[in-house]
């Protein structure tokens, strides 16, 4: 089939769909309750039930299945949930588009996907500058997840960017931030660690690790594994800010970015130490999809981010 024929077929399919059902689907999957979904959508319960019925017929799947006194997502519904969120964000971006962008009068939302470390390092200065220069603009910082990174092309179509280290996303434009060193943290009362941390200390200590998975990991930990440190993992947490609280009063060790560790140093009971071994610094960047490059609003945002990176 030619490209024009495929496009015509897609147009016919969309013409037969009520795209308002996307919003209903997102709300129903989020609430997992017809009454609460109706309240959030601002419609009657029979209307929300009718929407669920149409969606069930379309997908030939119950989507919500009763389990005791509550509803659970079917496997298809669980698969659809992130896709629906991404689709709604993409549609919103279409209608947010404008030929020009005036930050002083603009009323729109910029969305970045970040870790809590990225929210502090990039989100904090960005929020301050947007407040000063674009008072009507809202900054939305969404928590990074392995799914968002594994499906980076789809994610980046729906948001303004992802703040991530190099090595996870390829083939996308990016703005680099200054590098940040890695340090190790342990409890101040950990008597098994002396004045200097060694690779042997790391080998025998239990660990707190962040984002531990095949495609979600802390780059420095992979480098330590090359040096022969196979961590005995006690705790996995998808948050850098939580790490110091999970090592305090224990024998555990963990890795943190130096700039974050310096900000958290006042926390009682936490010791920050240089990381042994030749560990390469963390190099993060703001990645975006090329479809946003020509958007005047996005170009303005990138200019602000470049200013932050230059600082």
PDB file of C-alpha atoms in Angstrom:
ATOM      1  CA  UNK A   1       0.000   0.000   0.000  1.00  0.00           C
ATOM      2  CA  UNK A   2       1.275   3.491  -0.840  1.00  0.00           C
ATOM      3  CA  UNK A   3       1.893   6.084   1.866  1.00  0.00           C
ATOM      4  CA  UNK A   4      -1.130   8.049   0.670  1.00  0.00           C
ATOM      5  CA  UNK A   5      -3.300   4.929   0.821  1.00  0.00           C
ATOM      6  CA  UNK A   6      -2.122   4.102   4.328  1.00  0.00           C
ATOM      7  CA  UNK A   7      -2.788   7.689   5.409  1.00  0.00           C
ATOM      8  CA  UNK A   8      -6.292   7.578   3.942  1.00  0.00           C
ATOM      9  CA  UNK A   9      -6.973   4.323   5.787  1.00  0.00           C
ATOM     10  CA  UNK A  10      -5.813   5.819   9.071  1.00  0.00           C
ATOM     11  CA  UNK A  11      -7.985   8.886   8.507  1.00  0.00           C
ATOM     12  CA  UNK A  12     -11.052   6.713   7.938  1.00  0.00           C
ATOM     13  CA  UNK A  13     -10.345   4.756  11.133  1.00  0.00           C
ATOM     14  CA  UNK A  14      -9.982   7.935  13.171  1.00  0.00           C
ATOM     15  CA  UNK A  15     -13.178   9.369  11.693  1.00  0.00           C
ATOM     16  CA  UNK A  16     -15.050   6.402  13.121  1.00  0.00           C
ATOM     17  CA  UNK A  17     -13.618   6.926  16.612  1.00  0.00           C
ATOM     18  CA  UNK A  18     -14.740   9.335  19.311  1.00  0.00           C
ATOM     19  CA  UNK A  19     -11.439  10.739  20.539  1.00  0.00           C
ATOM     20  CA  UNK A  20     -13.195  11.914  23.706  1.00  0.00           C
ATOM     21  CA  UNK A  21     -13.087   8.247  24.678  1.00  0.00           C
ATOM     22  CA  UNK A  22      -9.318   8.662  25.158  1.00  0.00           C
ATOM     23  CA  UNK A  23      -9.957  10.941  28.130  1.00  0.00           C
ATOM     24  CA  UNK A  24     -12.601   8.578  29.492  1.00  0.00           C
ATOM     25  CA  UNK A  25     -10.266   5.613  29.070  1.00  0.00           C
ATOM     26  CA  UNK A  26      -7.395   7.369  30.856  1.00  0.00           C
ATOM     27  CA  UNK A  27      -9.662   8.351  33.762  1.00  0.00           C
ATOM     28  CA  UNK A  28     -11.280   4.917  34.089  1.00  0.00           C
ATOM     29  CA  UNK A  29      -7.913   3.158  34.086  1.00  0.00           C
ATOM     30  CA  UNK A  30      -6.556   5.627  36.603  1.00  0.00           C
ATOM     31  CA  UNK A  31      -9.509   5.557  39.011  1.00  0.00           C
ATOM     32  CA  UNK A  32     -10.497   1.893  38.458  1.00  0.00           C
ATOM     33  CA  UNK A  33     -13.955   2.910  39.596  1.00  0.00           C
ATOM     34  CA  UNK A  34     -16.848   4.112  37.427  1.00  0.00           C
ATOM     35  CA  UNK A  35     -18.345   6.429  40.078  1.00  0.00           C
ATOM     36  CA  UNK A  36     -15.048   8.194  40.805  1.00  0.00           C
ATOM     37  CA  UNK A  37     -14.251   8.393  37.098  1.00  0.00           C
ATOM     38  CA  UNK A  38     -17.647  10.000  36.426  1.00  0.00           C
ATOM     39  CA  UNK A  39     -17.048  12.571  39.161  1.00  0.00           C
ATOM     40  CA  UNK A  40     -13.610  13.425  37.805  1.00  0.00           C
ATOM     41  CA  UNK A  41     -14.914  13.669  34.234  1.00  0.00           C
ATOM     42  CA  UNK A  42     -17.851  15.827  35.315  1.00  0.00           C
ATOM     43  CA  UNK A  43     -20.444  13.466  33.859  1.00  0.00           C
ATOM     44  CA  UNK A  44     -23.168  11.215  35.267  1.00  0.00           C
ATOM     45  CA  UNK A  45     -22.411   7.661  36.336  1.00  0.00           C
ATOM     46  CA  UNK A  46     -24.574   6.209  33.514  1.00  0.00           C
ATOM     47  CA  UNK A  47     -22.535   8.239  31.002  1.00  0.00           C
ATOM     48  CA  UNK A  48     -19.267   6.916  32.406  1.00  0.00           C
ATOM     49  CA  UNK A  49     -20.689   3.362  32.364  1.00  0.00           C
ATOM     50  CA  UNK A  50     -21.736   3.843  28.744  1.00  0.00           C
ATOM     51  CA  UNK A  51     -18.221   5.011  27.843  1.00  0.00           C
ATOM     52  CA  UNK A  52     -16.742   1.956  29.542  1.00  0.00           C
ATOM     53  CA  UNK A  53     -19.159  -0.235  27.582  1.00  0.00           C
ATOM     54  CA  UNK A  54     -18.070   1.332  24.274  1.00  0.00           C
ATOM     55  CA  UNK A  55     -14.415   0.886  25.192  1.00  0.00           C
ATOM     56  CA  UNK A  56     -14.988  -2.746  26.147  1.00  0.00           C
ATOM     57  CA  UNK A  57     -16.657  -3.418  22.792  1.00  0.00           C
ATOM     58  CA  UNK A  58     -13.891  -1.640  20.900  1.00  0.00           C
ATOM     59  CA  UNK A  59     -11.066  -3.563  22.594  1.00  0.00           C
ATOM     60  CA  UNK A  60     -13.066  -6.784  23.047  1.00  0.00           C
ATOM     61  CA  UNK A  61     -11.774  -6.826  26.616  1.00  0.00           C
ATOM     62  CA  UNK A  62     -13.389  -6.026  30.003  1.00  0.00           C
ATOM     63  CA  UNK A  63     -10.523  -3.606  30.862  1.00  0.00           C
ATOM     64  CA  UNK A  64     -11.714  -3.446  34.500  1.00  0.00           C
ATOM     65  CA  UNK A  65     -12.337  -6.755  36.270  1.00  0.00           C
ATOM     66  CA  UNK A  66     -13.898  -7.059  39.731  1.00  0.00           C
ATOM     67  CA  UNK A  67     -11.693  -8.579  42.428  1.00  0.00           C
ATOM     68  CA  UNK A  68     -13.476  -8.707  45.765  1.00  0.00           C
ATOM     69  CA  UNK A  69     -14.826  -5.230  46.536  1.00  0.00           C
ATOM     70  CA  UNK A  70     -12.643  -3.401  44.011  1.00  0.00           C
ATOM     71  CA  UNK A  71     -11.690  -3.449  40.333  1.00  0.00           C
ATOM     72  CA  UNK A  72      -8.342  -4.413  38.833  1.00  0.00           C
ATOM     73  CA  UNK A  73      -6.894  -3.723  35.389  1.00  0.00           C
ATOM     74  CA  UNK A  74      -6.850  -6.568  32.908  1.00  0.00           C
ATOM     75  CA  UNK A  75      -3.469  -7.305  31.263  1.00  0.00           C
ATOM     76  CA  UNK A  76      -4.575  -5.348  28.179  1.00  0.00           C
ATOM     77  CA  UNK A  77      -5.660  -2.383  30.309  1.00  0.00           C
ATOM     78  CA  UNK A  78      -2.316  -2.379  32.130  1.00  0.00           C
ATOM     79  CA  UNK A  79      -0.602  -2.329  28.727  1.00  0.00           C
ATOM     80  CA  UNK A  80      -2.855   0.474  27.470  1.00  0.00           C
ATOM     81  CA  UNK A  81      -2.448   2.769  30.475  1.00  0.00           C
ATOM     82  CA  UNK A  82       0.952   4.355  29.629  1.00  0.00           C
ATOM     83  CA  UNK A  83       0.025   4.449  25.932  1.00  0.00           C
ATOM     84  CA  UNK A  84      -3.155   6.391  26.674  1.00  0.00           C
ATOM     85  CA  UNK A  85      -1.315   8.929  28.834  1.00  0.00           C
ATOM     86  CA  UNK A  86       1.231   9.437  26.059  1.00  0.00           C
ATOM     87  CA  UNK A  87      -1.515   9.774  23.423  1.00  0.00           C
ATOM     88  CA  UNK A  88      -3.375  12.434  25.425  1.00  0.00           C
ATOM     89  CA  UNK A  89      -0.180  14.393  25.958  1.00  0.00           C
ATOM     90  CA  UNK A  90       0.580  14.221  22.233  1.00  0.00           C
ATOM     91  CA  UNK A  91      -2.886  15.466  21.316  1.00  0.00           C
ATOM     92  CA  UNK A  92      -2.532  18.304  23.825  1.00  0.00           C
ATOM     93  CA  UNK A  93       0.778  19.313  22.247  1.00  0.00           C
ATOM     94  CA  UNK A  94      -0.887  19.540  18.834  1.00  0.00           C
ATOM     95  CA  UNK A  95      -3.414  22.068  20.109  1.00  0.00           C
ATOM     96  CA  UNK A  96      -0.796  23.957  22.146  1.00  0.00           C
ATOM     97  CA  UNK A  97       1.216  24.693  19.002  1.00  0.00           C
ATOM     98  CA  UNK A  98       1.419  28.330  17.867  1.00  0.00           C
ATOM     99  CA  UNK A  99       3.417  30.216  15.198  1.00  0.00           C
ATOM    100  CA  UNK A 100       5.128  32.411  17.806  1.00  0.00           C
ATOM    101  CA  UNK A 101       5.905  32.310  21.518  1.00  0.00           C
ATOM    102  CA  UNK A 102       5.837  35.272  23.886  1.00  0.00           C
ATOM    103  CA  UNK A 103       6.964  34.108  27.335  1.00  0.00           C
ATOM    104  CA  UNK A 104       5.453  37.136  29.073  1.00  0.00           C
ATOM    105  CA  UNK A 105       1.929  36.317  27.877  1.00  0.00           C
ATOM    106  CA  UNK A 106       2.111  32.584  27.158  1.00  0.00           C
ATOM    107  CA  UNK A 107      -0.253  30.163  28.915  1.00  0.00           C
ATOM    108  CA  UNK A 108       1.048  26.634  28.445  1.00  0.00           C
ATOM    109  CA  UNK A 109       2.797  23.775  30.216  1.00  0.00           C
ATOM    110  CA  UNK A 110       6.324  22.478  29.700  1.00  0.00           C
ATOM    111  CA  UNK A 111       6.752  18.852  30.754  1.00  0.00           C
ATOM    112  CA  UNK A 112      10.080  17.227  31.591  1.00  0.00           C
ATOM    113  CA  UNK A 113      10.690  13.650  32.703  1.00  0.00           C
ATOM    114  CA  UNK A 114      13.292  13.624  35.483  1.00  0.00           C
ATOM    115  CA  UNK A 115      14.589  11.718  38.484  1.00  0.00           C
ATOM    116  CA  UNK A 116      14.444  13.491  41.836  1.00  0.00           C
ATOM    117  CA  UNK A 117      18.120  14.357  41.307  1.00  0.00           C
ATOM    118  CA  UNK A 118      17.233  15.901  37.933  1.00  0.00           C
ATOM    119  CA  UNK A 119      14.345  17.788  39.546  1.00  0.00           C
ATOM    120  CA  UNK A 120      16.805  19.469  41.886  1.00  0.00           C
ATOM    121  CA  UNK A 121      19.694  20.002  39.511  1.00  0.00           C
ATOM    122  CA  UNK A 122      17.706  21.149  36.474  1.00  0.00           C
ATOM    123  CA  UNK A 123      14.117  21.613  37.613  1.00  0.00           C
ATOM    124  CA  UNK A 124      14.921  23.979  40.466  1.00  0.00           C
ATOM    125  CA  UNK A 125      16.811  26.625  38.418  1.00  0.00           C
ATOM    126  CA  UNK A 126      14.430  26.162  35.482  1.00  0.00           C
ATOM    127  CA  UNK A 127      11.373  26.748  37.698  1.00  0.00           C
ATOM    128  CA  UNK A 128      12.970  29.908  39.064  1.00  0.00           C
ATOM    129  CA  UNK A 129      13.708  31.342  35.607  1.00  0.00           C
ATOM    130  CA  UNK A 130      10.259  30.441  34.277  1.00  0.00           C
ATOM    131  CA  UNK A 131       8.691  32.187  37.261  1.00  0.00           C
ATOM    132  CA  UNK A 132      10.695  35.320  36.457  1.00  0.00           C
ATOM    133  CA  UNK A 133      10.336  35.350  32.680  1.00  0.00           C
ATOM    134  CA  UNK A 134       7.156  33.420  31.861  1.00  0.00           C
ATOM    135  CA  UNK A 135       4.673  33.922  34.717  1.00  0.00           C
ATOM    136  CA  UNK A 136       1.817  32.194  32.896  1.00  0.00           C
ATOM    137  CA  UNK A 137       3.824  29.060  32.099  1.00  0.00           C
ATOM    138  CA  UNK A 138       3.569  25.930  34.216  1.00  0.00           C
ATOM    139  CA  UNK A 139       6.473  23.529  34.640  1.00  0.00           C
ATOM    140  CA  UNK A 140       5.487  19.879  35.068  1.00  0.00           C
ATOM    141  CA  UNK A 141       8.175  17.483  36.323  1.00  0.00           C
ATOM    142  CA  UNK A 142       7.174  13.855  35.824  1.00  0.00           C
ATOM    143  CA  UNK A 143       8.983  11.013  37.604  1.00  0.00           C
ATOM    144  CA  UNK A 144      11.271   9.051  35.326  1.00  0.00           C
ATOM    145  CA  UNK A 145      10.508   5.336  35.024  1.00  0.00           C
ATOM    146  CA  UNK A 146      12.148   2.395  33.248  1.00  0.00           C
ATOM    147  CA  UNK A 147       9.139   2.329  30.885  1.00  0.00           C
ATOM    148  CA  UNK A 148       9.721   5.950  29.856  1.00  0.00           C
ATOM    149  CA  UNK A 149      13.347   5.199  28.989  1.00  0.00           C
ATOM    150  CA  UNK A 150      12.665   1.852  27.299  1.00  0.00           C
ATOM    151  CA  UNK A 151      10.081   3.623  25.082  1.00  0.00           C
ATOM    152  CA  UNK A 152      12.041   6.858  24.723  1.00  0.00           C
ATOM    153  CA  UNK A 153      10.810   7.617  21.195  1.00  0.00           C
ATOM    154  CA  UNK A 154       7.161   7.524  22.268  1.00  0.00           C
ATOM    155  CA  UNK A 155       7.890   9.318  25.552  1.00  0.00           C
ATOM    156  CA  UNK A 156       9.769  12.160  23.875  1.00  0.00           C
ATOM    157  CA  UNK A 157       6.974  12.721  21.372  1.00  0.00           C
ATOM    158  CA  UNK A 158       4.599  13.471  24.254  1.00  0.00           C
ATOM    159  CA  UNK A 159       6.830  15.606  26.521  1.00  0.00           C
ATOM    160  CA  UNK A 160       9.322  18.426  26.107  1.00  0.00           C
ATOM    161  CA  UNK A 161      12.302  16.374  27.198  1.00  0.00           C
ATOM    162  CA  UNK A 162      13.954  13.796  29.438  1.00  0.00           C
ATOM    163  CA  UNK A 163      16.888  14.590  31.704  1.00  0.00           C
ATOM    164  CA  UNK A 164      19.065  11.468  31.538  1.00  0.00           C
ATOM    165  CA  UNK A 165      22.720  10.448  31.534  1.00  0.00           C
ATOM    166  CA  UNK A 166      24.405   9.594  28.262  1.00  0.00           C
ATOM    167  CA  UNK A 167      24.229   5.911  27.351  1.00  0.00           C
ATOM    168  CA  UNK A 168      20.474   5.381  27.636  1.00  0.00           C
ATOM    169  CA  UNK A 169      19.077   7.412  24.707  1.00  0.00           C
ATOM    170  CA  UNK A 170      20.548   7.532  21.199  1.00  0.00           C
ATOM    171  CA  UNK A 171      19.683   9.354  17.993  1.00  0.00           C
ATOM    172  CA  UNK A 172      18.020  12.323  19.711  1.00  0.00           C
ATOM    173  CA  UNK A 173      19.249  15.930  20.040  1.00  0.00           C
ATOM    174  CA  UNK A 174      20.434  16.968  23.486  1.00  0.00           C
ATOM    175  CA  UNK A 175      21.830  19.782  25.626  1.00  0.00           C
ATOM    176  CA  UNK A 176      24.662  18.636  27.886  1.00  0.00           C
ATOM    177  CA  UNK A 177      25.000  19.704  31.508  1.00  0.00           C
ATOM    178  CA  UNK A 178      28.303  20.009  33.380  1.00  0.00           C
ATOM    179  CA  UNK A 179      29.575  16.698  34.706  1.00  0.00           C
ATOM    180  CA  UNK A 180      29.033  15.607  38.297  1.00  0.00           C
ATOM    181  CA  UNK A 181      31.281  13.253  40.245  1.00  0.00           C
ATOM    182  CA  UNK A 182      30.118  10.157  42.111  1.00  0.00           C
ATOM    183  CA  UNK A 183      30.663   9.707  45.848  1.00  0.00           C
ATOM    184  CA  UNK A 184      29.834   6.951  48.323  1.00  0.00           C
ATOM    185  CA  UNK A 185      27.665   7.397  51.380  1.00  0.00           C
ATOM    186  CA  UNK A 186      27.518   5.281  54.519  1.00  0.00           C
ATOM    187  CA  UNK A 187      26.351   5.623  58.094  1.00  0.00           C
ATOM    188  CA  UNK A 188      28.574   7.800  60.271  1.00  0.00           C
ATOM    189  CA  UNK A 189      28.608   5.079  62.928  1.00  0.00           C
ATOM    190  CA  UNK A 190      29.650   2.305  60.518  1.00  0.00           C
ATOM    191  CA  UNK A 191      32.728   1.014  62.372  1.00  0.00           C
ATOM    192  CA  UNK A 192      33.659  -1.376  59.549  1.00  0.00           C
ATOM    193  CA  UNK A 193      34.704   1.499  57.278  1.00  0.00           C
ATOM    194  CA  UNK A 194      37.866   3.428  58.143  1.00  0.00           C
ATOM    195  CA  UNK A 195      39.084   6.871  57.138  1.00  0.00           C
ATOM    196  CA  UNK A 196      39.307   5.843  53.476  1.00  0.00           C
ATOM    197  CA  UNK A 197      36.792   3.720  51.613  1.00  0.00           C
ATOM    198  CA  UNK A 198      38.280   0.796  49.658  1.00  0.00           C
ATOM    199  CA  UNK A 199      37.009  -1.556  46.978  1.00  0.00           C
ATOM    200  CA  UNK A 200      37.159  -4.351  49.567  1.00  0.00           C
ATOM    201  CA  UNK A 201      34.835  -2.301  51.802  1.00  0.00           C
ATOM    202  CA  UNK A 202      32.367  -2.088  48.923  1.00  0.00           C
ATOM    203  CA  UNK A 203      32.643  -5.817  48.183  1.00  0.00           C
ATOM    204  CA  UNK A 204      31.753  -6.910  51.720  1.00  0.00           C
ATOM    205  CA  UNK A 205      29.116  -4.254  52.510  1.00  0.00           C
ATOM    206  CA  UNK A 206      25.388  -4.544  51.839  1.00  0.00           C
ATOM    207  CA  UNK A 207      24.102  -1.980  49.340  1.00  0.00           C
ATOM    208  CA  UNK A 208      21.305   0.447  48.653  1.00  0.00           C
ATOM    209  CA  UNK A 209      21.025   0.792  44.870  1.00  0.00           C
ATOM    210  CA  UNK A 210      18.893   2.995  42.638  1.00  0.00           C
ATOM    211  CA  UNK A 211      16.969   1.982  39.500  1.00  0.00           C
ATOM    212  CA  UNK A 212      18.285  -1.583  39.421  1.00  0.00           C
ATOM    213  CA  UNK A 213      17.283  -3.292  36.189  1.00  0.00           C
ATOM    214  CA  UNK A 214      18.583  -4.322  32.736  1.00  0.00           C
ATOM    215  CA  UNK A 215      17.909  -0.868  31.268  1.00  0.00           C
ATOM    216  CA  UNK A 216      17.593   1.126  34.499  1.00  0.00           C
ATOM    217  CA  UNK A 217      20.760   1.416  36.540  1.00  0.00           C
ATOM    218  CA  UNK A 218      23.268   3.795  38.096  1.00  0.00           C
ATOM    219  CA  UNK A 219      26.177   4.106  35.623  1.00  0.00           C
ATOM    220  CA  UNK A 220      28.831   4.245  38.357  1.00  0.00           C
ATOM    221  CA  UNK A 221      27.644   0.930  39.785  1.00  0.00           C
ATOM    222  CA  UNK A 222      28.235  -0.746  36.418  1.00  0.00           C
ATOM    223  CA  UNK A 223      31.761   0.681  36.447  1.00  0.00           C
ATOM    224  CA  UNK A 224      32.379  -0.722  39.922  1.00  0.00           C
ATOM    225  CA  UNK A 225      31.195  -4.130  38.732  1.00  0.00           C
ATOM    226  CA  UNK A 226      33.884  -3.997  36.035  1.00  0.00           C
ATOM    227  CA  UNK A 227      36.362  -3.421  38.886  1.00  0.00           C
ATOM    228  CA  UNK A 228      35.143  -6.594  40.581  1.00  0.00           C
ATOM    229  CA  UNK A 229      32.582  -5.148  42.989  1.00  0.00           C
ATOM    230  CA  UNK A 230      29.464  -7.313  42.847  1.00  0.00           C
ATOM    231  CA  UNK A 231      27.086  -5.568  45.259  1.00  0.00           C
ATOM    232  CA  UNK A 232      25.082  -7.562  47.785  1.00  0.00           C
ATOM    233  CA  UNK A 233      21.844  -5.641  47.392  1.00  0.00           C
ATOM    234  CA  UNK A 234      19.729  -5.031  50.488  1.00  0.00           C
ATOM    235  CA  UNK A 235      17.465  -2.256  49.167  1.00  0.00           C
ATOM    236  CA  UNK A 236      16.416  -1.049  45.714  1.00  0.00           C
ATOM    237  CA  UNK A 237      14.843   2.414  45.558  1.00  0.00           C
ATOM    238  CA  UNK A 238      13.841   4.565  42.574  1.00  0.00           C
ATOM    239  CA  UNK A 239      14.870   7.744  44.372  1.00  0.00           C
ATOM    240  CA  UNK A 240      18.241   9.343  45.017  1.00  0.00           C
ATOM    241  CA  UNK A 241      16.925  11.599  47.778  1.00  0.00           C
ATOM    242  CA  UNK A 242      15.881   8.567  49.852  1.00  0.00           C
ATOM    243  CA  UNK A 243      19.324   6.946  49.764  1.00  0.00           C
ATOM    244  CA  UNK A 244      20.933   8.685  52.797  1.00  0.00           C
ATOM    245  CA  UNK A 245      17.994   7.730  55.017  1.00  0.00           C
ATOM    246  CA  UNK A 246      18.368   4.080  53.975  1.00  0.00           C
ATOM    247  CA  UNK A 247      22.046   3.847  54.957  1.00  0.00           C
ATOM    248  CA  UNK A 248      21.824   5.688  58.302  1.00  0.00           C
ATOM    249  CA  UNK A 249      22.260   3.370  61.257  1.00  0.00           C
ATOM    250  CA  UNK A 250      23.147   0.375  59.062  1.00  0.00           C
ATOM    251  CA  UNK A 251      26.185  -1.258  57.460  1.00  0.00           C
ATOM    252  CA  UNK A 252      24.879  -0.325  54.003  1.00  0.00           C
ATOM    253  CA  UNK A 253      26.744   1.732  51.408  1.00  0.00           C
ATOM    254  CA  UNK A 254      25.417   3.552  48.346  1.00  0.00           C
ATOM    255  CA  UNK A 255      26.389   5.810  45.467  1.00  0.00           C
ATOM    256  CA  UNK A 256      25.225   9.409  45.111  1.00  0.00           C
ATOM    257  CA  UNK A 257      25.989  12.323  42.839  1.00  0.00           C
ATOM    258  CA  UNK A 258      28.455  14.660  44.557  1.00  0.00           C
ATOM    259  CA  UNK A 259      26.350  17.795  44.107  1.00  0.00           C
ATOM    260  CA  UNK A 260      23.328  16.058  45.657  1.00  0.00           C
ATOM    261  CA  UNK A 261      25.403  14.601  48.502  1.00  0.00           C
ATOM    262  CA  UNK A 262      26.738  18.060  49.321  1.00  0.00           C
ATOM    263  CA  UNK A 263      23.202  19.393  49.611  1.00  0.00           C
ATOM    264  CA  UNK A 264      22.201  16.474  51.826  1.00  0.00           C
ATOM    265  CA  UNK A 265      25.341  16.565  53.976  1.00  0.00           C
ATOM    266  CA  UNK A 266      23.588  18.264  56.935  1.00  0.00           C
ATOM    267  CA  UNK A 267      21.545  15.063  57.449  1.00  0.00           C
ATOM    268  CA  UNK A 268      22.667  13.584  60.774  1.00  0.00           C
ATOM    269  CA  UNK A 269      24.357  10.208  60.688  1.00  0.00           C
ATOM    270  CA  UNK A 270      25.479  10.244  57.034  1.00  0.00           C
ATOM    271  CA  UNK A 271      29.103  10.128  55.931  1.00  0.00           C
ATOM    272  CA  UNK A 272      30.161  11.182  52.420  1.00  0.00           C
ATOM    273  CA  UNK A 273      33.382   9.660  51.080  1.00  0.00           C
ATOM    274  CA  UNK A 274      35.291   9.658  47.777  1.00  0.00           C
ATOM    275  CA  UNK A 275      34.441   6.648  45.647  1.00  0.00           C
ATOM    276  CA  UNK A 276      37.398   4.243  45.191  1.00  0.00           C
ATOM    277  CA  UNK A 277      38.425   3.213  41.711  1.00  0.00           C
ATOM    278  CA  UNK A 278      38.597   5.198  38.506  1.00  0.00           C
ATOM    279  CA  UNK A 279      34.912   6.095  38.153  1.00  0.00           C
ATOM    280  CA  UNK A 280      33.944   8.317  35.227  1.00  0.00           C
ATOM    281  CA  UNK A 281      31.882  11.411  36.115  1.00  0.00           C
ATOM    282  CA  UNK A 282      28.154  11.530  35.465  1.00  0.00           C
ATOM    283  CA  UNK A 283      27.304  13.308  32.199  1.00  0.00           C
ATOM    284  CA  UNK A 284      23.632  14.190  31.949  1.00  0.00           C
ATOM    285  CA  UNK A 285      21.708  15.944  29.200  1.00  0.00           C
ATOM    286  CA  UNK A 286      18.264  17.185  28.282  1.00  0.00           C
ATOM    287  CA  UNK A 287      17.060  15.013  25.386  1.00  0.00           C
ATOM    288  CA  UNK A 288      14.145  15.935  23.133  1.00  0.00           C
ATOM    289  CA  UNK A 289      12.455  14.572  20.033  1.00  0.00           C
ATOM    290  CA  UNK A 290      13.317  16.251  16.693  1.00  0.00           C
ATOM    291  CA  UNK A 291       9.610  16.884  16.011  1.00  0.00           C
ATOM    292  CA  UNK A 292       9.760  19.620  18.677  1.00  0.00           C
ATOM    293  CA  UNK A 293      12.842  21.381  17.309  1.00  0.00           C
ATOM    294  CA  UNK A 294      10.944  23.878  15.125  1.00  0.00           C
ATOM    295  CA  UNK A 295       8.352  24.705  17.819  1.00  0.00           C
ATOM    296  CA  UNK A 296       8.965  28.356  18.884  1.00  0.00           C
ATOM    297  CA  UNK A 297       7.960  27.585  22.486  1.00  0.00           C
ATOM    298  CA  UNK A 298      10.309  24.628  22.667  1.00  0.00           C
ATOM    299  CA  UNK A 299      13.117  26.671  21.114  1.00  0.00           C
ATOM    300  CA  UNK A 300      12.648  29.295  23.842  1.00  0.00           C
ATOM    301  CA  UNK A 301      12.705  26.588  26.521  1.00  0.00           C
ATOM    302  CA  UNK A 302      15.930  25.152  25.101  1.00  0.00           C
ATOM    303  CA  UNK A 303      17.489  28.591  25.267  1.00  0.00           C
ATOM    304  CA  UNK A 304      16.698  28.805  28.969  1.00  0.00           C
ATOM    305  CA  UNK A 305      18.075  25.289  29.544  1.00  0.00           C
ATOM    306  CA  UNK A 306      21.271  26.190  27.671  1.00  0.00           C
ATOM    307  CA  UNK A 307      21.633  29.197  29.950  1.00  0.00           C
ATOM    308  CA  UNK A 308      21.310  26.926  32.992  1.00  0.00           C
ATOM    309  CA  UNK A 309      23.838  24.469  31.536  1.00  0.00           C
ATOM    310  CA  UNK A 310      26.310  27.304  30.880  1.00  0.00           C
ATOM    311  CA  UNK A 311      26.135  28.366  34.529  1.00  0.00           C
TER     312      UNK A 311
END
